Coordinates of N, CA and C in Angstrom, one line a residue:
X1 N 216.4 197.9 147.5 CA 216.8 196.8 147.1 C 215.8 196.0 146.5
X2 N 215.9 195.4 145.4 CA 215.0 194.3 144.7 C 215.4 193.1 145.1
X3 N 214.2 192.4 145.7 CA 214.4 191.3 146.3 C 214.0 190.1 145.1
X4 N 213.5 190.5 144.0 CA 213.1 189.5 143.1 C 212.1 188.5 143.3
X5 N 212.5 187.1 143.1 CA 211.4 186.2 143.5 C 211.1 186.1 144.9
X6 N 212.2 186.2 145.6 CA 212.2 185.8 147.1 C 211.6 186.9 148.1
X7 N 211.9 188.0 147.9 CA 211.5 189.2 148.7 C 210.4 190.1 148.4
X8 N 209.7 190.9 149.3 CA 208.8 191.8 149.0 C 209.6 193.0 149.0
X9 N 208.6 194.3 149.3 CA 208.9 195.4 149.2 C 209.8 195.8 150.6
X10 N 210.8 196.6 150.2 CA 211.7 197.3 151.2 C 212.7 196.3 152.0
X11 N 213.1 195.0 151.2 CA 214.1 194.1 151.6 C 215.4 194.8 152.0
X12 N 215.9 194.1 153.0 CA 217.2 194.9 153.1 C 218.4 194.2 152.5
X13 N 219.5 194.8 151.8 CA 220.2 194.3 151.1 C 221.0 193.0 151.6
X14 N 221.4 193.1 153.1 CA 222.1 192.1 153.6 C 221.0 190.8 153.6
X15 N 219.8 190.9 154.0 CA 218.9 189.8 153.9 C 218.8 189.1 152.6
X16 N 218.7 190.0 151.5 CA 218.9 189.4 150.2 C 220.1 188.8 149.9
X17 N 221.3 189.3 150.2 CA 222.6 188.6 150.3 C 222.5 187.3 150.9
X18 N 222.0 187.2 152.1 CA 222.0 186.0 152.6 C 221.1 185.0 152.0
X19 N 220.0 185.2 151.5 CA 219.0 184.5 150.8 C 219.9 183.9 149.4
X20 N 220.4 184.9 148.8 CA 221.4 184.5 147.7 C 222.2 183.4 147.8
X21 N 223.0 183.5 149.1 CA 223.9 182.7 149.5 C 223.4 181.2 149.9
X22 N 222.3 181.3 150.4 CA 221.8 180.1 150.6 C 221.4 179.4 149.5
X23 N 221.1 179.8 148.5 CA 220.6 179.4 147.2 C 221.8 179.1 146.2
X24 N 222.9 179.9 146.3 CA 224.1 179.3 145.9 C 224.7 178.1 146.5
X25 N 224.5 177.9 147.8 CA 225.1 176.6 148.2 C 224.3 175.6 148.3
X26 N 223.0 175.6 147.4 CA 222.3 174.5 147.0 C 222.6 174.1 145.7
X27 N 222.8 172.8 145.4 CA 223.1 172.2 144.2 C 221.9 172.3 143.1
X28 N 222.2 172.7 142.0 CA 220.8 173.0 141.2 C 220.0 171.7 141.1
X29 N 220.9 170.1 141.0 CA 219.6 169.1 141.0 C 218.9 169.0 142.2
X30 N 219.7 169.4 143.3 CA 218.5 169.4 144.7 C 217.6 170.3 144.6
X31 N 217.7 171.3 144.0 CA 216.7 172.4 143.9 C 215.8 172.0 143.2
X32 N 216.0 171.4 141.8 CA 215.2 170.8 140.9 C 214.3 169.7 141.7
X33 N 214.9 168.7 142.3 CA 214.1 167.8 142.9 C 213.3 168.2 144.1
X34 N 213.7 169.2 144.6 CA 212.8 169.9 145.6 C 211.6 170.5 145.3
X35 N 211.7 171.1 144.2 CA 210.4 171.7 143.5 C 209.6 170.6 142.9
X36 N 210.0 169.7 142.4 CA 209.4 168.4 141.6 C 208.6 167.7 143.0
X37 N 209.3 167.5 144.0 CA 208.5 167.1 145.1 C 207.6 167.9 145.8
X38 N 207.8 169.2 145.9 CA 206.6 169.9 146.3 C 205.4 170.0 145.6
X39 N 205.5 170.0 144.1 CA 204.7 169.9 143.1 C 203.6 168.8 143.2
X40 N 204.5 167.6 143.7 CA 203.5 166.4 143.8 C 202.9 166.3 145.3
X41 N 203.6 167.1 146.1 CA 203.0 166.9 147.8 C 201.8 167.6 147.9
X42 N 200.9 166.7 148.5 CA 199.4 167.6 149.0 C 199.1 166.6 150.2
X43 N 199.3 167.3 151.3 CA 199.0 166.7 152.6 C 197.6 167.4 153.3
X44 N 196.8 168.2 152.4 CA 195.8 168.7 153.2 C 194.7 168.0 154.0
X45 N 194.7 166.6 153.6 CA 193.9 165.8 154.1 C 194.5 165.4 155.5
X46 N 195.7 165.5 155.7 CA 196.2 165.2 156.8 C 196.2 166.3 157.9
X47 N 195.7 167.4 157.5 CA 195.6 168.5 158.3 C 194.5 168.3 159.5
X48 N 193.6 167.6 159.2 CA 192.3 167.2 160.1 C 193.0 166.7 161.4
X49 N 194.0 166.1 161.5 CA 194.6 165.8 162.5 C 195.1 166.8 163.5
X50 N 195.3 168.0 163.1 CA 195.7 169.1 163.7 C 194.6 170.4 164.1
X51 N 193.5 169.9 164.0 CA 192.5 171.1 163.9 C 192.6 171.6 165.3
X52 N 193.1 171.0 166.3 CA 193.0 171.4 168.0 C 194.4 171.9 168.3
X53 N 195.2 171.9 167.3 CA 196.8 172.3 167.7 C 196.8 173.8 167.3
X54 N 197.1 174.8 168.4 CA 197.2 176.1 168.0 C 198.2 176.5 166.8
X55 N 197.7 177.0 165.8 CA 198.3 177.4 164.6 C 198.2 178.6 164.3
X56 N 199.7 179.3 163.8 CA 199.5 180.7 163.0 C 200.0 180.2 161.8
X57 N 199.6 180.9 160.7 CA 200.0 180.9 159.2 C 200.1 182.0 158.6
X58 N 201.4 182.4 158.4 CA 201.7 183.5 157.8 C 202.3 183.5 156.3
X59 N 201.8 184.6 155.4 CA 202.1 184.6 154.1 C 202.5 186.1 153.7
X60 N 203.3 186.1 152.7 CA 203.4 187.7 152.4 C 202.6 187.9 151.3
X61 N 202.0 189.2 151.2 CA 201.3 189.5 150.0 C 201.9 189.2 148.8
X62 N 203.2 189.5 148.8 CA 204.1 189.3 147.5 C 204.8 188.1 147.3
X63 N 204.5 187.0 147.9 CA 205.1 185.6 148.0 C 204.7 185.0 146.6
X64 N 205.6 185.0 145.8 CA 205.5 184.3 144.4 C 205.8 182.8 144.4
X65 N 206.3 182.3 145.6 CA 206.5 180.8 145.7 C 205.5 180.0 146.1
X66 N 204.9 180.7 147.5 CA 203.8 180.0 147.9 C 202.8 181.1 148.1
X67 N 202.0 181.3 147.2 CA 201.0 182.6 147.3 C 199.9 182.4 148.4
X68 N 199.3 183.7 148.6 CA 198.4 183.5 149.8 C 197.2 182.5 149.6
X69 N 196.7 182.2 148.1 CA 195.6 181.2 147.9 C 196.1 179.8 148.5
X70 N 197.3 179.4 148.7 CA 197.8 178.3 149.4 C 197.5 178.3 150.7
X71 N 198.0 179.4 151.4 CA 197.7 179.5 152.8 C 196.1 179.6 153.3
X72 N 195.5 180.2 152.4 CA 194.0 180.3 152.6 C 193.5 179.0 152.6
X73 N 193.8 178.0 151.6 CA 193.4 176.7 151.9 C 193.8 175.8 153.1
X74 N 195.0 176.2 153.5 CA 195.7 175.7 154.8 C 194.6 176.1 155.9
X75 N 194.3 177.2 155.8 CA 193.1 178.1 156.8 C 191.8 177.3 156.8
X76 N 191.3 177.2 155.6 CA 190.2 176.4 155.4 C 190.2 175.1 156.0
X77 N 191.3 174.4 156.0 CA 191.4 172.8 156.6 C 191.7 173.0 157.9
X78 N 191.9 174.0 158.4 CA 192.5 174.4 160.0 C 191.4 175.5 160.6
X79 N 190.2 175.4 160.5 CA 189.3 176.3 161.1 C 189.9 177.2 162.3
X80 N 190.4 176.7 163.2 CA 190.9 177.3 164.4 C 192.4 178.0 164.0
X81 N 192.9 177.8 163.1 CA 194.0 178.6 162.6 C 193.8 179.9 162.4
X82 N 195.2 180.6 162.8 CA 195.1 182.2 162.5 C 196.0 182.4 161.3
X83 N 195.2 183.2 160.4 CA 196.2 183.5 159.0 C 196.3 184.8 158.9
X84 N 197.6 185.2 158.8 CA 197.9 186.7 158.5 C 199.0 186.7 157.3
X85 N 198.1 187.9 156.6 CA 198.8 188.1 155.3 C 199.6 189.5 155.5
X86 N 200.8 189.3 155.3 CA 201.8 190.6 155.7 C 202.0 191.1 154.5
X87 N 201.2 192.6 154.3 CA 201.2 193.3 153.5 C 202.5 193.7 152.9
X88 N 202.9 193.5 151.4 CA 204.3 194.1 150.8 C 205.4 193.0 151.2
X89 N 205.1 192.0 152.0 CA 206.3 191.1 152.3 C 206.1 189.9 151.2
X90 N 207.5 189.3 151.1 CA 207.5 188.2 150.2 C 207.4 186.8 150.7
X91 N 208.4 185.9 150.0 CA 208.5 184.5 150.6 C 209.5 184.2 151.8
X92 N 210.3 185.2 152.1 CA 211.4 185.2 152.9 C 211.0 185.8 154.3
X93 N 210.1 185.4 155.1 CA 209.5 186.0 156.0 C 210.5 186.0 157.3
X94 N 211.4 184.9 157.4 CA 212.2 184.8 158.4 C 213.1 186.2 158.7
X95 N 213.3 186.6 157.4 CA 214.1 187.7 157.5 C 213.2 189.0 157.6
X96 N 212.2 189.1 156.6 CA 211.4 190.3 156.3 C 210.4 190.5 157.6
X97 N 210.0 189.6 158.5 CA 209.2 189.9 159.3 C 209.7 189.1 160.7
X98 N 210.7 189.2 160.8 CA 211.5 188.5 162.2 C 210.8 188.5 163.1
X99 N 210.5 189.8 163.6 CA 209.9 190.2 164.9 C 208.5 189.7 164.9
X100 N 207.6 189.8 164.0 CA 206.4 189.4 164.0 C 206.3 187.8 164.1
X101 N 207.3 187.1 163.3 CA 207.2 185.5 163.5 C 207.6 185.3 165.1
X102 N 208.8 186.0 165.5 CA 209.2 185.6 166.9 C 208.1 185.8 168.0
X103 N 207.3 186.9 167.7 CA 206.5 187.2 168.7 C 205.2 186.2 168.4
X104 N 205.1 185.8 167.4 CA 204.1 184.4 167.0 C 204.5 183.2 167.8
X105 N 205.7 183.2 167.8 CA 206.1 181.6 168.4 C 205.7 181.8 169.9
X106 N 206.2 183.0 170.3 CA 206.1 183.2 171.7 C 204.8 183.1 172.2
X107 N 203.7 183.8 171.4 CA 202.6 183.6 171.7 C 201.8 182.2 171.8
X108 N 202.2 181.5 170.7 CA 202.0 180.0 170.7 C 202.3 179.3 172.0
X109 N 203.6 179.6 172.2 CA 204.3 178.8 173.6 C 203.4 179.0 174.8
X110 N 203.0 180.4 174.9 CA 202.3 181.0 176.1 C 200.9 180.2 176.2
X111 N 200.3 180.4 175.1 CA 199.2 179.6 174.8 C 199.3 178.0 175.2
X112 N 200.2 177.3 174.6 CA 200.3 176.0 175.0 C 200.7 175.8 176.4
X113 N 201.6 176.6 177.2 CA 201.5 176.5 178.4 C 200.5 176.9 179.4
X114 N 199.7 177.6 178.9 CA 198.2 178.1 179.7 C 197.4 177.0 179.7
X115 N 197.6 176.3 178.7 CA 196.6 175.2 178.7 C 197.1 173.9 179.4
X116 N 198.3 174.2 179.9 CA 198.8 172.9 180.7 C 199.4 171.8 180.0

Protein backbone atom coordinates (compact mmCIF):
# COMPACT_ATOMS: atom_id res chain seq x y z
CA UNK A 1 0.00 0.00 0.00
CA UNK A 2 1.19 3.48 -0.79
CA UNK A 3 1.08 5.80 2.22
CA UNK A 4 1.73 9.03 0.34
CA UNK A 5 2.63 11.94 2.55
CA UNK A 6 1.94 10.30 5.89
CA UNK A 7 3.36 6.78 5.82
CA UNK A 8 6.64 5.10 4.98
CA UNK A 9 7.42 1.76 3.40
CA UNK A 10 5.11 -1.19 3.95
CA UNK A 11 2.29 0.68 5.65
CA UNK A 12 -0.70 -1.51 6.35
CA UNK A 13 -3.84 -0.62 4.34
CA UNK A 14 -5.95 -0.44 7.52
CA UNK A 15 -3.53 2.07 9.03
CA UNK A 16 -3.62 4.21 5.90
CA UNK A 17 -7.42 4.13 5.96
CA UNK A 18 -7.40 5.18 9.64
CA UNK A 19 -5.12 8.14 8.87
CA UNK A 20 -7.27 9.17 5.91
CA UNK A 21 -10.38 9.03 8.12
CA UNK A 22 -8.68 11.28 10.68
CA UNK A 23 -7.91 13.84 8.00
CA UNK A 24 -11.36 13.58 6.43
CA UNK A 25 -12.91 14.33 9.83
CA UNK A 26 -10.91 17.55 10.16
CA UNK A 27 -12.20 20.67 8.44
CA UNK A 28 -9.84 22.19 5.85
CA UNK A 29 -9.70 25.63 7.56
CA UNK A 30 -8.60 23.87 10.74
CA UNK A 31 -5.83 22.03 8.90
CA UNK A 32 -4.72 25.26 7.23
CA UNK A 33 -4.61 27.17 10.52
CA UNK A 34 -2.77 24.29 12.17
CA UNK A 35 0.01 24.28 9.57
CA UNK A 36 0.23 28.08 9.66
CA UNK A 37 0.61 27.98 13.45
CA UNK A 38 3.24 25.22 13.22
CA UNK A 39 5.29 27.23 10.75
CA UNK A 40 5.36 30.17 13.16
CA UNK A 41 5.94 28.08 16.29
CA UNK A 42 9.51 27.76 17.52
CA UNK A 43 10.02 26.72 21.10
CA UNK A 44 13.58 25.37 20.88
CA UNK A 45 14.70 27.90 23.50
CA UNK A 46 12.22 26.42 25.99
CA UNK A 47 13.80 22.97 25.75
CA UNK A 48 16.55 24.09 28.14
CA UNK A 49 13.99 23.59 30.93
CA UNK A 50 13.75 19.91 30.05
CA UNK A 51 17.41 18.92 29.80
CA UNK A 52 17.11 16.66 32.87
CA UNK A 53 13.80 15.08 31.83
CA UNK A 54 14.23 11.62 30.28
CA UNK A 55 13.29 12.05 26.63
CA UNK A 56 13.07 9.77 23.61
CA UNK A 57 12.71 11.35 20.18
CA UNK A 58 11.49 9.27 17.26
CA UNK A 59 11.26 10.14 13.59
CA UNK A 60 10.71 8.08 10.48
CA UNK A 61 13.42 8.30 7.85
CA UNK A 62 10.66 8.91 5.30
CA UNK A 63 8.73 11.49 7.34
CA UNK A 64 7.91 14.31 4.93
CA UNK A 65 6.01 16.45 7.46
CA UNK A 66 8.61 16.60 10.25
CA UNK A 67 11.88 15.48 8.68
CA UNK A 68 14.74 14.07 10.69
CA UNK A 69 16.63 17.39 10.57
CA UNK A 70 14.00 18.82 12.92
CA UNK A 71 14.38 15.87 15.28
CA UNK A 72 18.14 16.31 15.20
CA UNK A 73 17.68 19.97 16.19
CA UNK A 74 15.60 18.80 19.17
CA UNK A 75 18.34 16.35 20.09
CA UNK A 76 21.01 19.05 19.97
CA UNK A 77 18.89 21.20 22.29
CA UNK A 78 18.40 18.26 24.66
CA UNK A 79 21.82 16.58 24.92
CA UNK A 80 20.60 13.69 27.08
CA UNK A 81 17.67 12.82 24.82
CA UNK A 82 17.72 9.59 22.87
CA UNK A 83 17.06 10.07 19.13
CA UNK A 84 16.00 7.12 17.02
CA UNK A 85 15.45 7.42 13.28
CA UNK A 86 13.23 4.56 12.22
CA UNK A 87 14.30 3.41 8.78
CA UNK A 88 11.59 3.34 6.14
CA UNK A 89 8.92 4.74 8.46
CA UNK A 90 6.93 7.89 7.78
CA UNK A 91 5.09 10.43 9.92
CA UNK A 92 2.48 8.13 11.44
CA UNK A 93 4.70 6.27 13.88
CA UNK A 94 1.82 5.51 16.23
CA UNK A 95 0.57 3.19 13.47
CA UNK A 96 3.85 2.22 11.83
CA UNK A 97 5.94 1.54 14.94
CA UNK A 98 3.38 0.99 17.68
CA UNK A 99 5.42 -1.61 19.56
CA UNK A 100 8.62 0.45 19.46
CA UNK A 101 6.81 3.52 20.81
CA UNK A 102 5.00 1.52 23.49
CA UNK A 103 8.25 -0.10 24.62
CA UNK A 104 9.84 3.36 24.78
CA UNK A 105 7.04 4.74 26.95
CA UNK A 106 7.33 1.77 29.32
CA UNK A 107 11.12 2.25 29.42
CA UNK A 108 10.73 5.93 30.29
CA UNK A 109 8.21 5.14 33.01
CA UNK A 110 10.53 2.49 34.44
CA UNK A 111 13.42 4.97 34.38
CA UNK A 112 11.40 7.64 36.18
CA UNK A 113 10.12 5.09 38.74
CA UNK A 114 13.70 3.94 39.41
CA UNK A 115 14.72 7.53 40.12
CA UNK A 116 12.10 7.72 42.85
